Short mmCIF file of C-alpha atoms and ligand atoms in Angstrom, two decimals:
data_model
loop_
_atom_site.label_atom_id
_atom_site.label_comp_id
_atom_site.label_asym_id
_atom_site.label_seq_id
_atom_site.Cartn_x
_atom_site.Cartn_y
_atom_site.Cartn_z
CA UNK A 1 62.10 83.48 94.61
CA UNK A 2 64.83 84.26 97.14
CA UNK A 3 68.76 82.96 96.45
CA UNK A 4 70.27 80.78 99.02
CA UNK A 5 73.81 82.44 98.38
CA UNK A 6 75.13 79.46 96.55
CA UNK A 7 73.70 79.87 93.34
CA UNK A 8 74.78 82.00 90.60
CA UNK A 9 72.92 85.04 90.35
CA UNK A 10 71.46 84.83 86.82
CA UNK A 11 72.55 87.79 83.78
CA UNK A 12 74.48 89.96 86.97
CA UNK A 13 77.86 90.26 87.56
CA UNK A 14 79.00 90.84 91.20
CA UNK A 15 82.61 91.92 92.24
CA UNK A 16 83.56 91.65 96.01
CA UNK A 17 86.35 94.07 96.90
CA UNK A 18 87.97 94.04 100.31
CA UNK A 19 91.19 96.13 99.28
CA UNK A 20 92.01 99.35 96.62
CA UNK A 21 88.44 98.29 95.27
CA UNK A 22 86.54 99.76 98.01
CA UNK A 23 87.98 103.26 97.56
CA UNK A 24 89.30 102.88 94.04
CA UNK A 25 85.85 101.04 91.74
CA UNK A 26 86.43 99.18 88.65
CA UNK A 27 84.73 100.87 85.70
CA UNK A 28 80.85 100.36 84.74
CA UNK A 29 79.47 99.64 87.95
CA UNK A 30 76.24 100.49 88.26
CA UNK A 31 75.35 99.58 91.95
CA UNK A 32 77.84 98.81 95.19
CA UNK A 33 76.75 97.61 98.12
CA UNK A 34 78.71 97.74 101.86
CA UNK A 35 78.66 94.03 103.23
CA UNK A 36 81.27 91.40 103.79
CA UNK A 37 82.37 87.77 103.16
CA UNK A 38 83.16 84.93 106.40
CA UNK A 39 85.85 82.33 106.40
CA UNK A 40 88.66 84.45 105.65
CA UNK A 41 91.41 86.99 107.21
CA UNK A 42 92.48 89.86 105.03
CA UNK A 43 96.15 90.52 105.52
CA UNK A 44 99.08 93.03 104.15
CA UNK A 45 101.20 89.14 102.78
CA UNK A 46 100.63 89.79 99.52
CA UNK A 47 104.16 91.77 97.95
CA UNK A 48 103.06 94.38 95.00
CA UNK A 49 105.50 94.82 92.12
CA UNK A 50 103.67 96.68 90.16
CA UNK A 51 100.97 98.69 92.42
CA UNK A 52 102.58 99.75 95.14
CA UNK A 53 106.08 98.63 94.96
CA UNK A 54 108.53 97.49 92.13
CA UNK A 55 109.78 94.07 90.80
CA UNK A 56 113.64 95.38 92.66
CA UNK A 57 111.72 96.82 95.90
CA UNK A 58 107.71 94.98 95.93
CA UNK A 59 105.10 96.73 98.54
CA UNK A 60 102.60 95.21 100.55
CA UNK A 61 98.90 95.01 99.90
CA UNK A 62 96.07 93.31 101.05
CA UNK A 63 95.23 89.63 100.68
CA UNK A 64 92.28 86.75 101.76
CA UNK A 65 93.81 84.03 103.94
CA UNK A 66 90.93 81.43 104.50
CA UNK A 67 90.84 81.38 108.10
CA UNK A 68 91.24 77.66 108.06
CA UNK A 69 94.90 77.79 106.86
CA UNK A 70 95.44 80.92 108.78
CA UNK A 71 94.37 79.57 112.16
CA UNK A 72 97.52 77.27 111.48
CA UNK A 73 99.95 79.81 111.76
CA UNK A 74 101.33 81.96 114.05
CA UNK A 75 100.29 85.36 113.21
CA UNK A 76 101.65 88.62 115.59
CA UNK A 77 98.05 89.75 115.01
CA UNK A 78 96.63 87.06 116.07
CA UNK A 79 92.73 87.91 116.11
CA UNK A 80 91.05 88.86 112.98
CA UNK A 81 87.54 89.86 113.00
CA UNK A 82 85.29 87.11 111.44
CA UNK A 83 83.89 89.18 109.43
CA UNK A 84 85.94 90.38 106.57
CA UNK A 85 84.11 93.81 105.54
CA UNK A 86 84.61 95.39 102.02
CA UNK A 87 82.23 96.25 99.38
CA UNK A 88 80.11 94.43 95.96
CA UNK A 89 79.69 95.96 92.59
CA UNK A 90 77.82 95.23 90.02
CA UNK A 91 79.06 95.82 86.46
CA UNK A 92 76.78 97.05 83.77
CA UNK A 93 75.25 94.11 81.96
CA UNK A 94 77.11 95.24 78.55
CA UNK A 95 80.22 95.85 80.11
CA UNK A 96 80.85 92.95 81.88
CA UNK A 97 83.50 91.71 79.43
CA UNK A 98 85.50 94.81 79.47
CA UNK A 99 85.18 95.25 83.07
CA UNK A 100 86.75 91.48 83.56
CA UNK A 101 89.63 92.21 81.59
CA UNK A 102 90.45 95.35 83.38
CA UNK A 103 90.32 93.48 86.50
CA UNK A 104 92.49 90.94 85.20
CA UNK A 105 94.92 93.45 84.15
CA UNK A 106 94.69 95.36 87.48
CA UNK A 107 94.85 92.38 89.85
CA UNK A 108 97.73 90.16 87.56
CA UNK A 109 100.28 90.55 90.04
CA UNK A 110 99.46 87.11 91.54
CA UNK A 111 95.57 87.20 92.34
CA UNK A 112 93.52 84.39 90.84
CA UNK A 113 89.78 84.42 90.78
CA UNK A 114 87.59 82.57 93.18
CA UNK A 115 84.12 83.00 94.11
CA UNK A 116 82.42 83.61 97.59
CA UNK A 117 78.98 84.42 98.94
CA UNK A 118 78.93 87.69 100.29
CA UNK A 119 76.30 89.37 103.06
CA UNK A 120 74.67 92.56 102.35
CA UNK A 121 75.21 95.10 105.20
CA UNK A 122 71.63 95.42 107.36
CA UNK A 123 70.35 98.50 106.02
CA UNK A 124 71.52 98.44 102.06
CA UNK A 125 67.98 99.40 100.16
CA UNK A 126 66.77 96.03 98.91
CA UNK A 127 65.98 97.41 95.38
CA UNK A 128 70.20 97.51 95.43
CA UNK A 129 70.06 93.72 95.50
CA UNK A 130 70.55 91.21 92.80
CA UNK A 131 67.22 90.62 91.05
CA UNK A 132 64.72 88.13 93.16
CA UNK A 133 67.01 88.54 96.08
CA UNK A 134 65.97 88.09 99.68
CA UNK A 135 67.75 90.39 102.11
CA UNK A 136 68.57 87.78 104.56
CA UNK A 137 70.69 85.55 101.91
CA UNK A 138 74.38 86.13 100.94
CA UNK A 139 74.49 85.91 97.01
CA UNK A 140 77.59 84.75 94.85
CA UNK A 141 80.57 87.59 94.04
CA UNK A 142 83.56 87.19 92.51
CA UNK A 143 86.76 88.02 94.36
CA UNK A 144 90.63 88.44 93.34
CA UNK A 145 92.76 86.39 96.09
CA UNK A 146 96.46 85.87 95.95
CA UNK A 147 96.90 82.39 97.78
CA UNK A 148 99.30 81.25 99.57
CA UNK A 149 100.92 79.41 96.89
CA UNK A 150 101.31 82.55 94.44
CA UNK A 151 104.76 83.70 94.38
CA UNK A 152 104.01 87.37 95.78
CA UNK A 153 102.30 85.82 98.68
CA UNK A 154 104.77 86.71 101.70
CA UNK A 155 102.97 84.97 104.74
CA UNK A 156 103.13 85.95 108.83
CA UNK A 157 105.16 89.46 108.91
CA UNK A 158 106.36 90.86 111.91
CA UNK A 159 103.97 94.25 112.54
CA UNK A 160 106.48 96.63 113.02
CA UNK A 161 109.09 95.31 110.09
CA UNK A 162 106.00 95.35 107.88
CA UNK A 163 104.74 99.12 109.19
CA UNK A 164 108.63 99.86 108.21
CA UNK A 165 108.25 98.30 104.55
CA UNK A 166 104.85 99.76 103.51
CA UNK A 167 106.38 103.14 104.98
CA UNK A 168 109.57 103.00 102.72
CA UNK A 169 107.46 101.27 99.88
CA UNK A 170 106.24 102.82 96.73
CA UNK A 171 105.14 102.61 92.88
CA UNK A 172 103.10 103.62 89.74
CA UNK A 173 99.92 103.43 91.64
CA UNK A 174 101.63 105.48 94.47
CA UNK A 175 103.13 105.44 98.30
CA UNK A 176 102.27 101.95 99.92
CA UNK A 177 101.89 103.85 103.29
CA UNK A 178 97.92 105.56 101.29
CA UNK A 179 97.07 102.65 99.89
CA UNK A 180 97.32 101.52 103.92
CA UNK A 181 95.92 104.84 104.86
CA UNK A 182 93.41 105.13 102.07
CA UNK A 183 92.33 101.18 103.15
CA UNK A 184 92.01 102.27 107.10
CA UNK A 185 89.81 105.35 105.75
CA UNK A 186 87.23 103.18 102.95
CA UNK A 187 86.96 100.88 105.97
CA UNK A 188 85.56 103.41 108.54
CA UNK A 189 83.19 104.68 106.14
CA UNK A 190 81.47 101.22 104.86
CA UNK A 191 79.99 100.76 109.23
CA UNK A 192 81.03 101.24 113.04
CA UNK A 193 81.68 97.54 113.00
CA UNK A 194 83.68 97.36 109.58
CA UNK A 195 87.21 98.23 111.18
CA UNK A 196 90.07 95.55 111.02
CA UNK A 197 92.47 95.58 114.05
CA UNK A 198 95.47 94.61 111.50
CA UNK A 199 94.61 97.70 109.57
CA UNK A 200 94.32 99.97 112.13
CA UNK A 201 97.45 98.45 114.10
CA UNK A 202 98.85 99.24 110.79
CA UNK A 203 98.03 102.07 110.07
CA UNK A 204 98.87 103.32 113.57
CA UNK A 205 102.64 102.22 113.35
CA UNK A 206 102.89 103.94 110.59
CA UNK A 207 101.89 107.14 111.64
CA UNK A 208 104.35 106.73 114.13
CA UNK A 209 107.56 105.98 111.55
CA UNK A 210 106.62 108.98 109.56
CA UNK A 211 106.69 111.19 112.51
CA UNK A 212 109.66 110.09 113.63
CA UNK A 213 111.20 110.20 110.34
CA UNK A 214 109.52 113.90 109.86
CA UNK A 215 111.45 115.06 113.20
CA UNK A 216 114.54 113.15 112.15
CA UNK A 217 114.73 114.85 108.83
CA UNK A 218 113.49 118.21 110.24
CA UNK A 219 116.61 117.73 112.91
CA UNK A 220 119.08 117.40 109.92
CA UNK A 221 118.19 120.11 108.03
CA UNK A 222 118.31 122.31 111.18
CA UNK A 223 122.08 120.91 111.77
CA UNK A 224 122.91 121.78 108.40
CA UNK A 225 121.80 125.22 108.49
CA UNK A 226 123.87 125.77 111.31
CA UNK A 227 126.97 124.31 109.71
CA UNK A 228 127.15 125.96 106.50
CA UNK A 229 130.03 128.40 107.12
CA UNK A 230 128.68 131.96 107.25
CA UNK A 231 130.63 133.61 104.55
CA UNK A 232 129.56 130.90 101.78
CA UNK A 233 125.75 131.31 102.99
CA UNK A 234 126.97 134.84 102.21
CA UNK A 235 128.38 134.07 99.21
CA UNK A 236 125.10 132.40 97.76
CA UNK A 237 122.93 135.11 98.77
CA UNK A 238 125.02 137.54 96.16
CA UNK A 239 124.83 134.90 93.56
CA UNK A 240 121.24 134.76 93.76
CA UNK A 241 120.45 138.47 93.54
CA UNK A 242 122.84 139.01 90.57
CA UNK A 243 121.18 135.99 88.99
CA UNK A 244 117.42 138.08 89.85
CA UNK A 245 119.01 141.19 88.84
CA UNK A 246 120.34 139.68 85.28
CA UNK A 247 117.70 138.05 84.40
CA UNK A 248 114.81 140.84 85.51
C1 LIG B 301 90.59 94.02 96.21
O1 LIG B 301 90.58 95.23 96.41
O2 LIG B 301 89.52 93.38 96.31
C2 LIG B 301 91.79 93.26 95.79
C3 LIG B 301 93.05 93.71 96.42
C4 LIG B 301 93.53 95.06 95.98
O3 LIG B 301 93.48 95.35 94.78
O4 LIG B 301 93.90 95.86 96.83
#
Protein backbone atom coordinates (compact mmCIF):
# COMPACT_ATOMS: atom_id res chain seq x y z
CA UNK A 1 0.00 0.00 0.00
CA UNK A 2 1.54 3.35 -0.93
CA UNK A 3 1.80 6.41 1.92
CA UNK A 4 0.15 9.61 1.09
CA UNK A 5 3.01 11.60 2.96
CA UNK A 6 0.85 12.42 5.90
CA UNK A 7 0.94 9.40 7.74
CA UNK A 8 3.50 8.17 10.01
CA UNK A 9 5.67 5.75 8.52
CA UNK A 10 5.18 2.70 10.77
CA UNK A 11 8.54 1.08 13.08
CA UNK A 12 11.03 3.79 10.84
CA UNK A 13 12.50 6.70 11.96
CA UNK A 14 13.20 9.47 9.36
CA UNK A 15 15.44 12.61 10.02
CA UNK A 16 15.27 15.52 7.43
CA UNK A 17 18.47 17.57 7.46
CA UNK A 18 18.80 20.74 5.45
CA UNK A 19 21.98 22.16 7.37
CA UNK A 20 25.46 20.46 9.16
CA UNK A 21 23.27 17.19 8.78
CA UNK A 22 23.76 16.81 5.19
CA UNK A 23 27.57 16.77 5.39
CA UNK A 24 27.93 15.95 9.06
CA UNK A 25 25.12 12.45 9.72
CA UNK A 26 23.82 11.69 13.04
CA UNK A 27 24.98 8.26 14.21
CA UNK A 28 23.16 4.81 13.21
CA UNK A 29 21.77 5.69 10.04
CA UNK A 30 21.37 3.09 7.96
CA UNK A 31 19.95 4.68 4.69
CA UNK A 32 19.92 8.65 3.44
CA UNK A 33 18.20 9.73 0.77
CA UNK A 34 18.78 13.32 -1.39
CA UNK A 35 15.22 15.02 -1.60
CA UNK A 36 13.68 18.10 -0.09
CA UNK A 37 10.75 19.58 1.91
CA UNK A 38 8.17 22.76 0.33
CA UNK A 39 6.73 25.57 2.33
CA UNK A 40 9.77 26.81 3.81
CA UNK A 41 13.02 29.16 3.24
CA UNK A 42 16.22 28.03 4.84
CA UNK A 43 18.14 31.02 6.10
CA UNK A 44 21.62 31.90 8.05
CA UNK A 45 18.88 33.84 11.23
CA UNK A 46 19.49 31.41 13.49
CA UNK A 47 22.73 32.80 16.04
CA UNK A 48 24.95 29.60 17.27
CA UNK A 49 26.44 29.80 20.76
CA UNK A 50 27.65 26.78 21.00
CA UNK A 51 28.38 25.37 17.27
CA UNK A 52 29.76 27.87 15.55
CA UNK A 53 30.00 30.83 17.72
CA UNK A 54 30.02 31.49 21.58
CA UNK A 55 27.39 32.64 24.17
CA UNK A 56 29.88 36.37 24.22
CA UNK A 57 30.30 36.27 20.21
CA UNK A 58 27.13 33.62 18.66
CA UNK A 59 27.63 32.54 14.75
CA UNK A 60 25.17 32.09 12.23
CA UNK A 61 23.69 28.87 10.98
CA UNK A 62 21.00 27.73 9.06
CA UNK A 63 17.31 27.85 9.88
CA UNK A 64 13.49 26.89 8.26
CA UNK A 65 11.36 30.03 7.90
CA UNK A 66 7.86 28.76 6.67
CA UNK A 67 7.55 30.70 3.65
CA UNK A 68 4.23 31.99 4.84
CA UNK A 69 5.76 34.17 7.61
CA UNK A 70 8.74 34.82 5.49
CA UNK A 71 6.86 36.22 2.50
CA UNK A 72 5.91 38.94 5.22
CA UNK A 73 9.13 40.33 5.54
CA UNK A 74 11.47 42.11 3.79
CA UNK A 75 14.32 39.92 3.10
CA UNK A 76 17.68 41.44 0.97
CA UNK A 77 17.46 37.98 -0.63
CA UNK A 78 14.38 38.17 -1.52
CA UNK A 79 13.75 34.89 -3.72
CA UNK A 80 14.23 31.58 -2.20
CA UNK A 81 13.89 28.56 -4.22
CA UNK A 82 10.62 26.66 -3.34
CA UNK A 83 12.18 23.88 -2.90
CA UNK A 84 14.24 23.58 0.18
CA UNK A 85 16.83 20.66 -0.75
CA UNK A 86 18.72 18.69 2.01
CA UNK A 87 18.84 15.12 2.80
CA UNK A 88 16.61 12.03 5.05
CA UNK A 89 18.11 9.42 7.24
CA UNK A 90 16.94 6.72 8.63
CA UNK A 91 18.18 5.56 12.05
CA UNK A 92 18.68 1.94 12.83
CA UNK A 93 15.51 0.52 14.32
CA UNK A 94 17.47 -0.21 17.78
CA UNK A 95 19.06 2.95 17.88
CA UNK A 96 16.47 5.20 17.47
CA UNK A 97 16.45 6.25 21.13
CA UNK A 98 20.05 7.02 21.30
CA UNK A 99 20.09 8.66 18.05
CA UNK A 100 17.13 11.17 19.38
CA UNK A 101 18.99 12.15 22.26
CA UNK A 102 22.08 12.95 20.39
CA UNK A 103 20.08 15.08 18.21
CA UNK A 104 18.59 16.75 21.02
CA UNK A 105 21.88 17.41 22.46
CA UNK A 106 23.35 18.57 19.10
CA UNK A 107 20.47 20.80 17.97
CA UNK A 108 19.60 22.39 21.87
CA UNK A 109 20.73 25.67 20.98
CA UNK A 110 17.12 26.78 20.20
CA UNK A 111 15.74 24.13 17.59
CA UNK A 112 12.50 22.43 18.53
CA UNK A 113 11.17 19.44 16.71
CA UNK A 114 8.49 19.54 14.10
CA UNK A 115 7.57 17.21 11.49
CA UNK A 116 7.28 17.64 7.60
CA UNK A 117 6.69 15.46 4.57
CA UNK A 118 9.62 15.30 2.59
CA UNK A 119 10.04 14.31 -1.44
CA UNK A 120 12.47 11.79 -2.48
CA UNK A 121 14.82 13.11 -5.23
CA UNK A 122 13.68 11.41 -8.87
CA UNK A 123 16.16 8.84 -9.19
CA UNK A 124 16.81 7.58 -5.31
CA UNK A 125 16.55 3.48 -5.73
CA UNK A 126 13.06 2.73 -4.44
CA UNK A 127 14.30 -0.23 -2.26
CA UNK A 128 15.92 3.10 -0.23
CA UNK A 129 12.34 4.04 0.61
CA UNK A 130 10.37 3.60 3.74
CA UNK A 131 8.74 0.16 3.68
CA UNK A 132 5.36 0.02 1.32
CA UNK A 133 6.38 3.34 -0.07
CA UNK A 134 5.34 4.64 -3.46
CA UNK A 135 7.95 6.78 -5.17
CA UNK A 136 5.66 9.48 -6.12
CA UNK A 137 4.53 10.28 -2.31
CA UNK A 138 6.48 12.48 0.18
CA UNK A 139 6.59 10.45 3.56
CA UNK A 140 6.78 12.01 7.18
CA UNK A 141 10.56 13.15 8.61
CA UNK A 142 11.37 14.76 11.47
CA UNK A 143 13.17 18.10 11.32
CA UNK A 144 15.04 20.46 13.98
CA UNK A 145 13.72 24.22 13.28
CA UNK A 146 14.58 27.19 15.37
CA UNK A 147 11.38 29.48 14.96
CA UNK A 148 11.07 32.67 14.96
CA UNK A 149 10.13 32.95 18.46
CA UNK A 150 13.36 31.06 19.89
CA UNK A 151 15.69 33.44 21.35
CA UNK A 152 18.73 32.65 18.88
CA UNK A 153 16.47 33.32 16.03
CA UNK A 154 17.99 36.71 14.53
CA UNK A 155 15.51 37.44 11.55
CA UNK A 156 16.20 39.57 7.99
CA UNK A 157 20.18 40.28 8.04
CA UNK A 158 21.72 42.52 5.79
CA UNK A 159 23.96 40.08 3.21
CA UNK A 160 27.05 41.69 3.46
CA UNK A 161 26.97 42.47 7.52
CA UNK A 162 26.04 38.81 7.81
CA UNK A 163 29.00 37.53 5.14
CA UNK A 164 31.16 39.85 7.69
CA UNK A 165 29.82 37.94 10.94
CA UNK A 166 30.02 34.29 9.74
CA UNK A 167 33.61 35.42 8.41
CA UNK A 168 34.80 36.72 11.91
CA UNK A 169 32.61 33.93 13.66
CA UNK A 170 33.83 30.81 15.27
CA UNK A 171 33.50 27.87 17.97
CA UNK A 172 33.92 24.25 19.29
CA UNK A 173 32.45 22.84 16.19
CA UNK A 174 34.79 25.22 14.17
CA UNK A 175 35.03 28.53 11.75
CA UNK A 176 31.37 29.69 10.86
CA UNK A 177 32.76 30.75 7.39
CA UNK A 178 33.05 26.05 6.65
CA UNK A 179 30.13 25.38 8.13
CA UNK A 180 28.90 28.12 5.20
CA UNK A 181 31.40 26.65 2.88
CA UNK A 182 30.96 23.05 3.87
CA UNK A 183 26.82 23.85 3.44
CA UNK A 184 27.45 25.50 -0.27
CA UNK A 185 29.60 22.19 -1.03
CA UNK A 186 26.85 19.19 0.56
CA UNK A 187 24.41 21.27 -1.49
CA UNK A 188 26.07 20.91 -4.97
CA UNK A 189 26.56 17.37 -4.47
CA UNK A 190 22.80 16.23 -3.39
CA UNK A 191 21.54 17.61 -7.62
CA UNK A 192 22.10 20.42 -10.39
CA UNK A 193 18.90 21.89 -9.09
CA UNK A 194 19.70 21.62 -5.22
CA UNK A 195 21.67 25.05 -5.01
CA UNK A 196 20.24 27.94 -2.77
CA UNK A 197 20.93 31.50 -4.09
CA UNK A 198 21.28 32.71 -0.24
CA UNK A 199 23.98 30.13 0.14
CA UNK A 200 25.81 30.72 -2.70
CA UNK A 201 25.39 34.69 -2.39
CA UNK A 202 26.86 33.75 0.85
CA UNK A 203 29.24 31.95 0.31
CA UNK A 204 30.48 34.22 -2.49
CA UNK A 205 30.83 37.36 -0.15
CA UNK A 206 32.71 35.56 1.82
CA UNK A 207 35.25 34.50 -0.36
CA UNK A 208 35.59 37.94 -1.09
CA UNK A 209 36.23 39.24 2.83
CA UNK A 210 38.82 36.59 3.25
CA UNK A 211 40.69 37.69 0.27
CA UNK A 212 40.67 40.95 1.10
CA UNK A 213 41.56 40.31 4.57
CA UNK A 214 44.42 37.73 3.19
CA UNK A 215 45.97 40.80 1.08
CA UNK A 216 45.39 43.15 3.98
CA UNK A 217 47.26 41.01 6.39
CA UNK A 218 49.84 39.92 3.74
CA UNK A 219 50.34 43.99 3.21
CA UNK A 220 51.14 44.37 7.00
CA UNK A 221 53.46 41.89 7.43
CA UNK A 222 55.33 43.15 4.32
CA UNK A 223 55.35 46.82 6.06
CA UNK A 224 56.70 45.38 9.05
CA UNK A 225 59.48 43.63 7.54
CA UNK A 226 60.56 46.68 6.09
CA UNK A 227 60.43 48.63 9.34
CA UNK A 228 62.26 46.55 11.67
CA UNK A 229 65.52 48.51 11.96
CA UNK A 230 68.33 46.57 10.27
CA UNK A 231 70.76 46.17 13.06
CA UNK A 232 68.03 44.51 15.52
CA UNK A 233 66.96 42.07 12.51
CA UNK A 234 70.73 41.66 12.87
CA UNK A 235 70.73 41.31 16.25
CA UNK A 236 68.09 38.36 16.25
CA UNK A 237 69.76 36.49 13.64
CA UNK A 238 72.95 36.04 16.22
CA UNK A 239 70.61 35.16 18.96
CA UNK A 240 69.16 32.47 17.04
CA UNK A 241 72.34 30.74 15.88
CA UNK A 242 73.91 30.84 19.40
CA UNK A 243 70.61 29.45 20.65
CA UNK A 244 71.13 26.41 17.53
CA UNK A 245 74.66 26.28 18.37
CA UNK A 246 73.99 25.75 22.36
CA UNK A 247 71.57 23.61 22.20
CA UNK A 248 73.05 21.21 19.13
C1 LIG B 1 20.01 20.53 10.16
O1 LIG B 1 21.12 20.32 9.68
O2 LIG B 1 19.02 19.92 9.70
C2 LIG B 1 19.77 21.46 11.30
C3 LIG B 1 20.60 22.68 11.29
C4 LIG B 1 22.06 22.45 11.54
O3 LIG B 1 22.40 21.67 12.44
O4 LIG B 1 22.88 23.00 10.82
Amino acid sequence: MATNGTTAEADEFWLFGYGSLIWKPPPHFDRRIPGWVTGYVRRFWQASQDHRGTPEAPGRVVTLISRSYWEQLVDHHDSAPDKVWGVAYRIKADRVAEVKEYLDIREINGYTIHYTPFYPAPGVDPALLPQNHHHDFPFRTLVYIGTPDNEQFVGPQDPQKLAEHIYRSSGPSGLNRDYLWGLEAALGELSPESGDEHVTDLSNRVRAIAAREEKKDRGEREQQHHEQPHNFRNAGDIDEQEETEKTS
